[in-house]
Structures are given as structure tokens and as C-alpha cells.
PDB file of C-alpha atoms and ligand atoms in Angstrom:
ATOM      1  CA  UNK A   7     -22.098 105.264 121.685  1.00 59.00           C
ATOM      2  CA  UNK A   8     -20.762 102.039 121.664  1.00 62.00           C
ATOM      3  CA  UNK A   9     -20.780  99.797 124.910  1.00 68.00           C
ATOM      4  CA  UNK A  10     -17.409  99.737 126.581  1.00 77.00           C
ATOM      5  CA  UNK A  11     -15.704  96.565 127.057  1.00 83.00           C
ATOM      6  CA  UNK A  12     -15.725  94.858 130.610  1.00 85.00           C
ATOM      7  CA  UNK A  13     -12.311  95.168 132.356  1.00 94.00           C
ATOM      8  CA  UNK A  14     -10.762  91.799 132.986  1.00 98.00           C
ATOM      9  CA  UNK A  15     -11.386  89.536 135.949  1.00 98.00           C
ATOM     10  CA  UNK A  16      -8.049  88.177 137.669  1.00 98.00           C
ATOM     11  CA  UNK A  17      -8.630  84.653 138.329  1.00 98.00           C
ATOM     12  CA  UNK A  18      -5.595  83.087 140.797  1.00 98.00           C
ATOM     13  CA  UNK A  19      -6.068  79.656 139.994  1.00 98.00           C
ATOM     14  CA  UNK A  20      -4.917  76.026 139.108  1.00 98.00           C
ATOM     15  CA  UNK A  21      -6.762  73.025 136.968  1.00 98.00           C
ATOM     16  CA  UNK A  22      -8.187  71.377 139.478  1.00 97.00           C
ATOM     17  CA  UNK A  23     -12.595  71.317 140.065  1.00 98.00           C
ATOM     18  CA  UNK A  24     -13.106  73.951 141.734  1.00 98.00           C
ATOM     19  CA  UNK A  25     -10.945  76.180 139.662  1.00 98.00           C
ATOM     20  CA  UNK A  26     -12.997  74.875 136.737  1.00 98.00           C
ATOM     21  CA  UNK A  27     -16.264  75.889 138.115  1.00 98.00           C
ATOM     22  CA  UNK A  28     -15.312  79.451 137.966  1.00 99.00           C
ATOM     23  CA  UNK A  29     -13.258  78.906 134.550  1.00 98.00           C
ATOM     24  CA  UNK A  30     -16.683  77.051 132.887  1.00 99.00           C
ATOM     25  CA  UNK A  31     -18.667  79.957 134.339  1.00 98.00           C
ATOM     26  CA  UNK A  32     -16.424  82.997 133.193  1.00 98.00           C
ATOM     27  CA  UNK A  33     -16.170  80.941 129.607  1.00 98.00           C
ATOM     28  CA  UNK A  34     -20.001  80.586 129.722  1.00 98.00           C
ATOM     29  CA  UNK A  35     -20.760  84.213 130.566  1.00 98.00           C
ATOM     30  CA  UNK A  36     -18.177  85.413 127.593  1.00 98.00           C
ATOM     31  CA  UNK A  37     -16.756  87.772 130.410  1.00 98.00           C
ATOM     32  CA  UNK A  38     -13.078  89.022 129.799  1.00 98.00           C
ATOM     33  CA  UNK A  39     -10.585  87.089 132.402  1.00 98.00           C
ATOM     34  CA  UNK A  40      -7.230  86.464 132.832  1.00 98.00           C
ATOM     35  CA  UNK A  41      -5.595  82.710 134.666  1.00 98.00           C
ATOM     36  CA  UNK A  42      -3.008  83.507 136.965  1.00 98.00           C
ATOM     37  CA  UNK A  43      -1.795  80.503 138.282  1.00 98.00           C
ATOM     38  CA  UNK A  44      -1.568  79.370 141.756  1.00 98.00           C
ATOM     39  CA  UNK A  45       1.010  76.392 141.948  1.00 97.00           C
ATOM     40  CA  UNK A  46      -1.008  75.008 145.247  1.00 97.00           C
ATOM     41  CA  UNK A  47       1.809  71.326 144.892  1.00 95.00           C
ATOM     42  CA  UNK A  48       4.825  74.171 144.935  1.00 95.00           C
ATOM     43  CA  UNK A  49       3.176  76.218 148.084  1.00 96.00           C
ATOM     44  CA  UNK A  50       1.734  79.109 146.532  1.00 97.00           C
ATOM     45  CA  UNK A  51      -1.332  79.217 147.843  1.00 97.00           C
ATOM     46  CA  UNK A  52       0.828  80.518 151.140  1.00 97.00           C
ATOM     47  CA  UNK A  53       2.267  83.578 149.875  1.00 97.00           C
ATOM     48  CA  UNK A  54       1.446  86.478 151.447  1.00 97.00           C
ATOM     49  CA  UNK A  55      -0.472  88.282 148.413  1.00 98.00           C
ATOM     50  CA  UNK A  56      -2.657  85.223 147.554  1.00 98.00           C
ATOM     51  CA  UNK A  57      -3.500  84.589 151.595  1.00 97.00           C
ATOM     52  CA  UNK A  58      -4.336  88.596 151.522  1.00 98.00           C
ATOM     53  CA  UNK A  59      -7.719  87.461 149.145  1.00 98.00           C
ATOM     54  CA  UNK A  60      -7.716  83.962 150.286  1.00 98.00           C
ATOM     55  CA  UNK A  61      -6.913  83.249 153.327  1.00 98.00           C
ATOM     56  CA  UNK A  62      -7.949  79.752 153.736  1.00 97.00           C
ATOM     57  CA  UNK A  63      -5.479  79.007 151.270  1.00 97.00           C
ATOM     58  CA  UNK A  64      -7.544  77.968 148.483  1.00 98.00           C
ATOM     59  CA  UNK A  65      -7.590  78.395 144.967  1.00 98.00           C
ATOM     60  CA  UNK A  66      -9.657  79.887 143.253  1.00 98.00           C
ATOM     61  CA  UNK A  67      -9.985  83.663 144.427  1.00 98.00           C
ATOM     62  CA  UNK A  68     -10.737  86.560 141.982  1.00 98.00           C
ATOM     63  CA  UNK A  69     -10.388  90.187 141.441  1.00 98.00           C
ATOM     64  CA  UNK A  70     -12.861  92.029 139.663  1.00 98.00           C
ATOM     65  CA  UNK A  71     -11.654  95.558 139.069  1.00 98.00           C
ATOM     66  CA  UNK A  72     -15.487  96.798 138.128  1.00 97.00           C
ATOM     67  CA  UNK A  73     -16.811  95.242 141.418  1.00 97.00           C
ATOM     68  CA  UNK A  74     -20.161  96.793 142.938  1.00 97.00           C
ATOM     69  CA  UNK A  75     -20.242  99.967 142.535  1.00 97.00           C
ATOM     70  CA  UNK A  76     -17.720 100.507 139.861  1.00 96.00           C
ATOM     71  CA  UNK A  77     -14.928  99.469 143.008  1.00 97.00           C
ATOM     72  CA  UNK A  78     -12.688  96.907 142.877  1.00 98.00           C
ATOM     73  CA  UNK A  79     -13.751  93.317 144.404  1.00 98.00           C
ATOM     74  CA  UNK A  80     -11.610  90.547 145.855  1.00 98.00           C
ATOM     75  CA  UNK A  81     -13.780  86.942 146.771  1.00 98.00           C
ATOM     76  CA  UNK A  82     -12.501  83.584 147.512  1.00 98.00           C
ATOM     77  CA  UNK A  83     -14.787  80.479 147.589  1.00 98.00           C
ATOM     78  CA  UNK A  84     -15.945  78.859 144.554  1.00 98.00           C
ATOM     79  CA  UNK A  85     -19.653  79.146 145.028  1.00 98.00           C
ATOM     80  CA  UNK A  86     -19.727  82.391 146.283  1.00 98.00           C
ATOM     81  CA  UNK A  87     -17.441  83.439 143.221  1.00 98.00           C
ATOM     82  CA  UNK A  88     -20.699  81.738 140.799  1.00 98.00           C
ATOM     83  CA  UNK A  89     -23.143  83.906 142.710  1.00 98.00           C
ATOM     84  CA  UNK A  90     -21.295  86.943 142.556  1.00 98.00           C
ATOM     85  CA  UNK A  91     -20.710  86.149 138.251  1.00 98.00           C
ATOM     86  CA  UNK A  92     -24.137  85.559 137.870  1.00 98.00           C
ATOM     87  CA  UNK A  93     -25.256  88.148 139.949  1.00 98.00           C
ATOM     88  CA  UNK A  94     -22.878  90.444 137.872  1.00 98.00           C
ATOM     89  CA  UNK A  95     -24.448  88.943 134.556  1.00 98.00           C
ATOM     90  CA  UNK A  96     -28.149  87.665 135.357  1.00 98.00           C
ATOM     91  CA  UNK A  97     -26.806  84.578 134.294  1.00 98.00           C
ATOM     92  CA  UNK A  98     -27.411  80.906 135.325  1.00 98.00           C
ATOM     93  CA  UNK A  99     -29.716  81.546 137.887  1.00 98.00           C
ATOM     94  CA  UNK A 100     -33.123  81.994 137.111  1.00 98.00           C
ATOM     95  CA  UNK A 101     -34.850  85.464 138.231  1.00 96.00           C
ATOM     96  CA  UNK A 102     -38.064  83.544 139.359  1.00 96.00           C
ATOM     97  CA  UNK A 103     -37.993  82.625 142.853  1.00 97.00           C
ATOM     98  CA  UNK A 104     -39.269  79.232 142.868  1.00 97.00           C
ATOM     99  CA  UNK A 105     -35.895  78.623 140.416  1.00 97.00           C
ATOM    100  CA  UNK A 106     -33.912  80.484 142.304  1.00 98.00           C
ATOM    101  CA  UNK A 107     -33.878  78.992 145.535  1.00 98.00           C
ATOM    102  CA  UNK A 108     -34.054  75.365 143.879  1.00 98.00           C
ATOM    103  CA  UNK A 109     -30.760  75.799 142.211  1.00 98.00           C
ATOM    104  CA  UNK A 110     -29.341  77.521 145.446  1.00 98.00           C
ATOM    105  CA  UNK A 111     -29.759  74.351 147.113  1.00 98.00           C
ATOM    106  CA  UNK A 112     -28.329  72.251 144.620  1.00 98.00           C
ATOM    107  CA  UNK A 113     -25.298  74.398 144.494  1.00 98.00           C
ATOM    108  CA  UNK A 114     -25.386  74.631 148.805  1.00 98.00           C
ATOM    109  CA  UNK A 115     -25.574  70.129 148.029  1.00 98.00           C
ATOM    110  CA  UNK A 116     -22.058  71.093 146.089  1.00 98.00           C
ATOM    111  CA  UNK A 117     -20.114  73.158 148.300  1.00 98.00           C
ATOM    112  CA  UNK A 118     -20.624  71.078 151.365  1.00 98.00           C
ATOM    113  CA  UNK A 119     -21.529  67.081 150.020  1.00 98.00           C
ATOM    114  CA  UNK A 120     -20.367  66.490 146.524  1.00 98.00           C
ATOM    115  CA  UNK A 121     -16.735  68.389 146.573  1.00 98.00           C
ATOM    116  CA  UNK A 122     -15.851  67.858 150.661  1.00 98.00           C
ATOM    117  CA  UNK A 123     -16.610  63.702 150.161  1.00 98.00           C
ATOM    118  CA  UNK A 124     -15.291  63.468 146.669  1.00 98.00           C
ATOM    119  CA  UNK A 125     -12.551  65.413 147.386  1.00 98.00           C
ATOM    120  CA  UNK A 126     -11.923  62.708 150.313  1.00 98.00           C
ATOM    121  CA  UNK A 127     -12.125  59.961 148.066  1.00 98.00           C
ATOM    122  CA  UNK A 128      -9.458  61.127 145.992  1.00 97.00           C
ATOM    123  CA  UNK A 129      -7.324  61.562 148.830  1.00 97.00           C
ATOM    124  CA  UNK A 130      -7.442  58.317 150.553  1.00 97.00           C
ATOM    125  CA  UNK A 131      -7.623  56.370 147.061  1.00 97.00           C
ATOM    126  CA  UNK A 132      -5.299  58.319 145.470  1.00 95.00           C
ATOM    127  CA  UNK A 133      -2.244  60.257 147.284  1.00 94.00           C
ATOM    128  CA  UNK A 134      -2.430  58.799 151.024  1.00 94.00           C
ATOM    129  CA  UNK A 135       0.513  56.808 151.277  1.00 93.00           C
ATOM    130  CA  UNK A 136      -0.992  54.790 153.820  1.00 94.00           C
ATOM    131  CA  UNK A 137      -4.147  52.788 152.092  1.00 95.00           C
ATOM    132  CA  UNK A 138      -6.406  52.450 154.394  1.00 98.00           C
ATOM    133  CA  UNK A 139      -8.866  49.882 153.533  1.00 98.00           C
ATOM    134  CA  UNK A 140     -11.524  51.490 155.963  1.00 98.00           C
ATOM    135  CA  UNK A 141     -11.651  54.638 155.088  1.00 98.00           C
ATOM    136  CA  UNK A 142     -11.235  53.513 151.395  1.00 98.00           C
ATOM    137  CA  UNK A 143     -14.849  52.315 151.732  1.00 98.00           C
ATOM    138  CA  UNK A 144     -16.158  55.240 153.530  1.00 98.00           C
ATOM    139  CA  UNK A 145     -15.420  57.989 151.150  1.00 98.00           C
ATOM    140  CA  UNK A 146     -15.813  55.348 147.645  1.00 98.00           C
ATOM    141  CA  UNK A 147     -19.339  54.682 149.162  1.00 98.00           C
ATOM    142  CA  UNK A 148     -20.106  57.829 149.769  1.00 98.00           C
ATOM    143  CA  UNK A 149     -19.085  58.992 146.133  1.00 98.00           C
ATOM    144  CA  UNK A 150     -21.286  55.983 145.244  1.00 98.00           C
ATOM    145  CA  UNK A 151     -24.356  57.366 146.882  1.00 98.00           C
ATOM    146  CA  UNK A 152     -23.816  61.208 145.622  1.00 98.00           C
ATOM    147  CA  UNK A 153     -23.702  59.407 142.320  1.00 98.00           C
ATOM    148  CA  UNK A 154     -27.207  58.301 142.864  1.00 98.00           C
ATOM    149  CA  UNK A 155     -28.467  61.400 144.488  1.00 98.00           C
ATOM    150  CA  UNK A 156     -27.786  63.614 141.466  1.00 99.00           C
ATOM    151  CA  UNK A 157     -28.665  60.322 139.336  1.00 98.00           C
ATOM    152  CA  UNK A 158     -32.371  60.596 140.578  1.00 98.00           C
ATOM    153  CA  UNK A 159     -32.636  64.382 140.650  1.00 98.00           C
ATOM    154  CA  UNK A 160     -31.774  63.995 136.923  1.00 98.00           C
ATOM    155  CA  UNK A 161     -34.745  61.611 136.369  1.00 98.00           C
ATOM    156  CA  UNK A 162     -36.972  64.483 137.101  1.00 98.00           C
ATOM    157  CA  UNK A 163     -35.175  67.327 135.318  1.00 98.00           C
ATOM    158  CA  UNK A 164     -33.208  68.097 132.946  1.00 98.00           C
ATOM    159  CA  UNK A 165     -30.776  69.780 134.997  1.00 98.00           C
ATOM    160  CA  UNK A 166     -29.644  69.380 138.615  1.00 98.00           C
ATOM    161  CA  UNK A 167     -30.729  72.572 139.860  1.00 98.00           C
ATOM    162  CA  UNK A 168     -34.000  73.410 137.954  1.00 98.00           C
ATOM    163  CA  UNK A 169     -35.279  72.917 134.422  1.00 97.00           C
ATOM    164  CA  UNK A 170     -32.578  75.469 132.444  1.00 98.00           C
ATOM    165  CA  UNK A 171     -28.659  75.102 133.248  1.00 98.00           C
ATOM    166  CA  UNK A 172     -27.065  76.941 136.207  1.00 98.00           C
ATOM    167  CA  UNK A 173     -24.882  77.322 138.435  1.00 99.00           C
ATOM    168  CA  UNK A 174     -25.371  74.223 140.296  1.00 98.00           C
ATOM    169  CA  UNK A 175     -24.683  72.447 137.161  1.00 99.00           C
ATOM    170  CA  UNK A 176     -21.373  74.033 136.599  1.00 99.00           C
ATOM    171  CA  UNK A 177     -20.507  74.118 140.320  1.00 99.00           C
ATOM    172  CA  UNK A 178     -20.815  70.062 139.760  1.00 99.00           C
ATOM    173  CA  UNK A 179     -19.862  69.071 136.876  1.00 98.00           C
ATOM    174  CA  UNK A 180     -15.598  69.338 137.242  1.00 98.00           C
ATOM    175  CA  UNK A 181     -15.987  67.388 140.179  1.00 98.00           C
ATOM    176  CA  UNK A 182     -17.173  64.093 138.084  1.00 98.00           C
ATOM    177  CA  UNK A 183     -15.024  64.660 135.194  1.00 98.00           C
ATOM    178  CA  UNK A 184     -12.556  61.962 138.216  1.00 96.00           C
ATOM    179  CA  UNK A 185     -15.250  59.719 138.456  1.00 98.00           C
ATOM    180  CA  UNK A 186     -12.724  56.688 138.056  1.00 97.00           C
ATOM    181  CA  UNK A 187     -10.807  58.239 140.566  1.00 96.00           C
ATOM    182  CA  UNK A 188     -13.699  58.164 143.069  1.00 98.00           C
ATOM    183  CA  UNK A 189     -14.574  54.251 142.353  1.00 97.00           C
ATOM    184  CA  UNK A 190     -17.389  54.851 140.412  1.00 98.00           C
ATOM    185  CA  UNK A 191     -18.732  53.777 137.209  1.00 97.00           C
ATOM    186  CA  UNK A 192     -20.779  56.364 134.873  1.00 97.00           C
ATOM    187  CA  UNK A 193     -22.568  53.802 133.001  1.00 98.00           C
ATOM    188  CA  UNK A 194     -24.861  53.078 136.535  1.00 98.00           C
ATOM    189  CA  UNK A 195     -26.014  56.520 136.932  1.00 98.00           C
ATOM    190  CA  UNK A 196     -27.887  56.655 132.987  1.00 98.00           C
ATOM    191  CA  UNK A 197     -29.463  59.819 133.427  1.00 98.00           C
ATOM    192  CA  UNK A 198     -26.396  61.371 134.961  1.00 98.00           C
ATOM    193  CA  UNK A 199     -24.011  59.924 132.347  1.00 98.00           C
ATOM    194  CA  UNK A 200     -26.259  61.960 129.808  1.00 98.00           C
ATOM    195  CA  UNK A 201     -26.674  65.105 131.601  1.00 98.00           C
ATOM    196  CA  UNK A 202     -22.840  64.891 131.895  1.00 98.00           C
ATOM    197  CA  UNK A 203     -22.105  63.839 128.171  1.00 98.00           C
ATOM    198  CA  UNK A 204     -24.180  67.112 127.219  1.00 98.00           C
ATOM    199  CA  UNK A 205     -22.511  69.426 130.119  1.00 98.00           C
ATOM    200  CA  UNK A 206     -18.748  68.401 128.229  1.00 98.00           C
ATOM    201  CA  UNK A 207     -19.703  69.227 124.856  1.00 98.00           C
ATOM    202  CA  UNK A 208     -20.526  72.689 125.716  1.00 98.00           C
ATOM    203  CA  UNK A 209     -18.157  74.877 123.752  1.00 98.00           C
ATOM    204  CA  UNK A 210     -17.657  76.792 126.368  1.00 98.00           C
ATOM    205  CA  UNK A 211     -16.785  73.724 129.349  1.00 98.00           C
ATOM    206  CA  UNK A 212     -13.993  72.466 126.694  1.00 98.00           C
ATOM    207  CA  UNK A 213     -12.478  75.650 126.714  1.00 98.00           C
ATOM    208  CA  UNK A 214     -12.570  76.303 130.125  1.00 98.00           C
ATOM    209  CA  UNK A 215     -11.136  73.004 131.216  1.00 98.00           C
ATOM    210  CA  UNK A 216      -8.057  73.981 129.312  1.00 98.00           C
ATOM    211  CA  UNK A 217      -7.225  76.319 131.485  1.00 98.00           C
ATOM    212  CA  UNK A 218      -3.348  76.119 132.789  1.00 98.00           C
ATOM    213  CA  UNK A 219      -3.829  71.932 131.227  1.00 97.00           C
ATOM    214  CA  UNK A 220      -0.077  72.143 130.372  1.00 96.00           C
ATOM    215  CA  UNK A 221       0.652  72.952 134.453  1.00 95.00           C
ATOM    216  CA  UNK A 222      -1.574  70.057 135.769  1.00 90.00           C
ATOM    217  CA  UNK A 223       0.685  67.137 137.091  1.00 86.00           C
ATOM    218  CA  UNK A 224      -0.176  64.338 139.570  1.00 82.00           C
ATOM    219  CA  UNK A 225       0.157  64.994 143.271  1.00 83.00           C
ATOM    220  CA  UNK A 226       2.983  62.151 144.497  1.00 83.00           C
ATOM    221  CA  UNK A 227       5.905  63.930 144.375  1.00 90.00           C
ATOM    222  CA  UNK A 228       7.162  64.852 148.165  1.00 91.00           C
ATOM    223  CA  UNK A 229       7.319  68.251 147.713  1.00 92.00           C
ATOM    224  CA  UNK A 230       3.850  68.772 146.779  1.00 94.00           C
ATOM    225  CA  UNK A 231       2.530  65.785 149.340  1.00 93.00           C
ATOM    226  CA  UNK A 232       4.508  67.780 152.240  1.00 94.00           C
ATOM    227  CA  UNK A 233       2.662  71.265 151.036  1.00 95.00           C
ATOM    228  CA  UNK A 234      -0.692  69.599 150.673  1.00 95.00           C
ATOM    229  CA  UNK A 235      -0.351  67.080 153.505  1.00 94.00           C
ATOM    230  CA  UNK A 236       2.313  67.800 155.654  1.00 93.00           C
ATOM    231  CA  UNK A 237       3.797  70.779 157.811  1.00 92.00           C
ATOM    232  CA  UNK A 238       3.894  73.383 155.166  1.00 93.00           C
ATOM    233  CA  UNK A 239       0.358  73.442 154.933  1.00 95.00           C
ATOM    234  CA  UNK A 240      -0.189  72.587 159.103  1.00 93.00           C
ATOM    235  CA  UNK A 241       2.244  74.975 159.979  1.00 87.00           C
ATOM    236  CA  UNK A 242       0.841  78.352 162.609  1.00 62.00           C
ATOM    237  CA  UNK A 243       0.684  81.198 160.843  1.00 62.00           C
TER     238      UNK A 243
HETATM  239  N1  GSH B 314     -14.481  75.277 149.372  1.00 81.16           N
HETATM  240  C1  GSH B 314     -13.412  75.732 148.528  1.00 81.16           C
HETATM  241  C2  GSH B 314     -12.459  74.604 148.297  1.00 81.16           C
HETATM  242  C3  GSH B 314     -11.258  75.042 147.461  1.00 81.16           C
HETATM  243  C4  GSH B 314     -10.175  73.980 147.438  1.00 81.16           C
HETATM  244  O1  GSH B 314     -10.263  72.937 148.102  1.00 81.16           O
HETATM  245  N2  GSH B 314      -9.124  74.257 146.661  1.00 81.16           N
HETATM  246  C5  GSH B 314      -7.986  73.351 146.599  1.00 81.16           C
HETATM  247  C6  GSH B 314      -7.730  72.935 145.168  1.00 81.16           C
HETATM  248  S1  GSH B 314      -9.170  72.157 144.435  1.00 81.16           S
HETATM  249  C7  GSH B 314      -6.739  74.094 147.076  1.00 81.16           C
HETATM  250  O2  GSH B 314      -6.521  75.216 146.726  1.00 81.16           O
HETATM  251  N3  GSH B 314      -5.915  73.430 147.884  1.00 81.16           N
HETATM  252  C8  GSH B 314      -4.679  74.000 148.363  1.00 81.16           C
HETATM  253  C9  GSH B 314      -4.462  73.780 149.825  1.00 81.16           C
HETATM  254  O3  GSH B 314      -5.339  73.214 150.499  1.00 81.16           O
HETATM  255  O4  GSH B 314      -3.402  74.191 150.306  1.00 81.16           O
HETATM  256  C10 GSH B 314     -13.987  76.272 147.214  1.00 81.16           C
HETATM  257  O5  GSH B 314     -14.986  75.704 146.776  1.00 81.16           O
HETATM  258  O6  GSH B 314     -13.453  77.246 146.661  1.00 81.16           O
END
């Protein structure tokens, strides 16, 4: 009998890095999926069926309609969204233990240093109005010393979790595809500057970070500053 084909995975989404994580990851694992996107500088990240899977307000989320046990499954969060995948697949994270938990850190290193501080230096280098030469430093250093964090890791393995890519990789990677915008230069980190050379000539990472390319524009217009920044995104719900 032939195998039956995997139903699609909705991904509600935008072209941003940690939409790509779970783009690179779907792309990697050859899974069926569908982009639907989630204008998040027009507000729609507020709506009342996107907050009903996500309800921090945060691309990406996904529905998988052939969840566990055959029932439909709604997650938000892009590293749990990578465990759940490769969970689903027995992909990107090795079976061994020792692996295991060595690329679960790596990935736990994502989630709360690499995308929260980068994700700060964008903001107060790029779309704060206000430069603030203080806080300029701050978040530009601290890009600087993730830099060399991941730089030294990579001086022992091949890849930033363990020895085979993974999902710390991939959770990673988007983020440093800005690294002018975070005040850093590649060329100082050598062994992270080839890691990431051979991470964006995967097949699979150049098709995923063409996902919704056409919708990506700049965040300075004062619509999207005021959703992002302002009430619309402050206001009580
Ligand atoms: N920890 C979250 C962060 C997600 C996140 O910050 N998403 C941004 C785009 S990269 C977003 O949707 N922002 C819209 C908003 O804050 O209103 C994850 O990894 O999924």
C-alpha cells in the first residue's frame, strides 16, 4: 500500500528569525506546510483567531492537523514548535542522550540569550527613535559577546549543539543572517563565519528564507512603530 501523504502544517507567520527557524526546519524535514501570513507592522498578531493559538502575540504559531494522536495540534513558541517537528520526524536531534541534552541547551542558550539580546540590539540601533547612546552599547556589546560564545563552541565542534546539525543550529542561524544590524563584524568570529557560510547554502535554508520575502518591509513607518511600540501593542486586553 503506498504511504499516505502528511496533511499540511498551517504555519501563521512573517519573515522575520524566528519565523525562519520553523520555515528552515519544515523545509529541512521535507514536511508539507502552508505560510499564512501574520502582518505583525499592520496589527495582526492581535486578532482574535491568531491570539486564540498565540496569545502572547507572537508569530510564529502552527497547526498541525495530524497532531499526537492523529488530533489536531495548535503550539506557539519557536523552540517548542522545533521540538515538537523533530519529535514528529526524529529529526535534528540526536536519539542518544548525551546529544540530546547538549543540543537542548544550545537551543535553551537561543530562546532566552541569543534572540531576547539580539532582538534588543536591533531595536535600540535600529527603530527607537530616540538613540540612546547607552543602551546602544549595552545590547551591541552584548551581541558582541554572543558572537564569541557560539564563536568558541564552534572551535570544538562542528556544530553548535553537538557534532551533526540540529535544532539549535537552525533555531540560531536566522538570527545572524542581521549581523550588521547588531554591530558586529563576521569576519572576527572565523569559525562562526564558516559554520554560517555552510548553514546558508543548505538547499533547504535558501528556500525557507524565501518565505513571504516579497511582504518583508522595514519597520519605520508609524503605523507599524505604534503596533510594535506603542499603545496598540500596550493596550489591556
Ligand atoms: N520567543 C518567541 C518570540 C517571537 C517573537 O518575538 N516574534 C516577533 C517577530 S520575530 C513578533 O511576532 N512580534 C509581534 C509583536 O510583538 O507584537 C519565539 O521564539 O517564538
Amino acid at each position: 500500500m503506498p504511504a499516505q501523504t502528511p496533511a499540511s502544517i498551517d504555519v501563521y507567520t512573517w519573515p522575520t528569525p524566528n519565523g525562519h527557524k520553523v520555515h528552515i526546519m519544515l523545509e529541512e524535514c521535507g514536511l508539507p506546510w502552508r505560510a499564512h501570513a501574520v502582518d505583525i507592522g499592520a496589527g495582526d498578531q492581535f486578532k482574535p483567531d491568531f491570539l486564540a493559538i498565540s496569545p502572547n502575540n507572537k508569530i510564529p504559531a502552527i497547526t498541525d492537523p495530524e497532531g499526537p494522536h492523529g488530533q489536531p495540534i495548535s503550539l506557539f513558541e519557536s523552540g517548542a514548535i522545533l521540538l515538537y517537528l523533530a519529535n514528529k520526524t526524529g529529526r535534528f536531534l540526536p536519539a542518544d542522550e548525551s546529544g540530546r541534552w547538549q543540543v537542548l541547551q544550545w537551543l535553551m542558550f537561543q530562546m532566552g540569550s541569543v534572540g531576547p539580546m539580539l532582538g534588543q540590539a536591533h531595536h535600540f540601533r535600529l527603530y527607537a527613535l530616540e538613540k540612546l547612546p547607552y543602551a546602544i552599547e549595552r545590547y551591541t556589546q552584548e551581541a558582541r559577546r554572543i558572537y564569541g560564545v557560539i564563536n568558541k563552541r564552534l572551535a570544538q565542534s562542528a556544530f553548535v549543539g553537538c557534532d551533526s546539525y540540529s535544532i539549535a543550529d537552525i533555531a540560531i542561524f536566522p538570527w545572524l543572517r542581521s549581523w550588521q544590524n547588531q554591530g558586529v563584524v563576521l569576519d572576527d568570529f572565523p569559525h562562526l563565519k564558516a559554520w554560517f557560510e555552510s548553514i546558508d547554502a543548505r538547499p533547504a535554508v535558501q528556500r525557507a528564507v524565501q518565505t513571504l520575502a516579497e511582504r518583508r518591509k522595514p519597520i519605520t513607518d508609524h503605523k507599524s512603530r505604534e503596533v510594535l511600540f506603542g499603545k496598540t501593542q500596550y493596550q489591556t486586553r
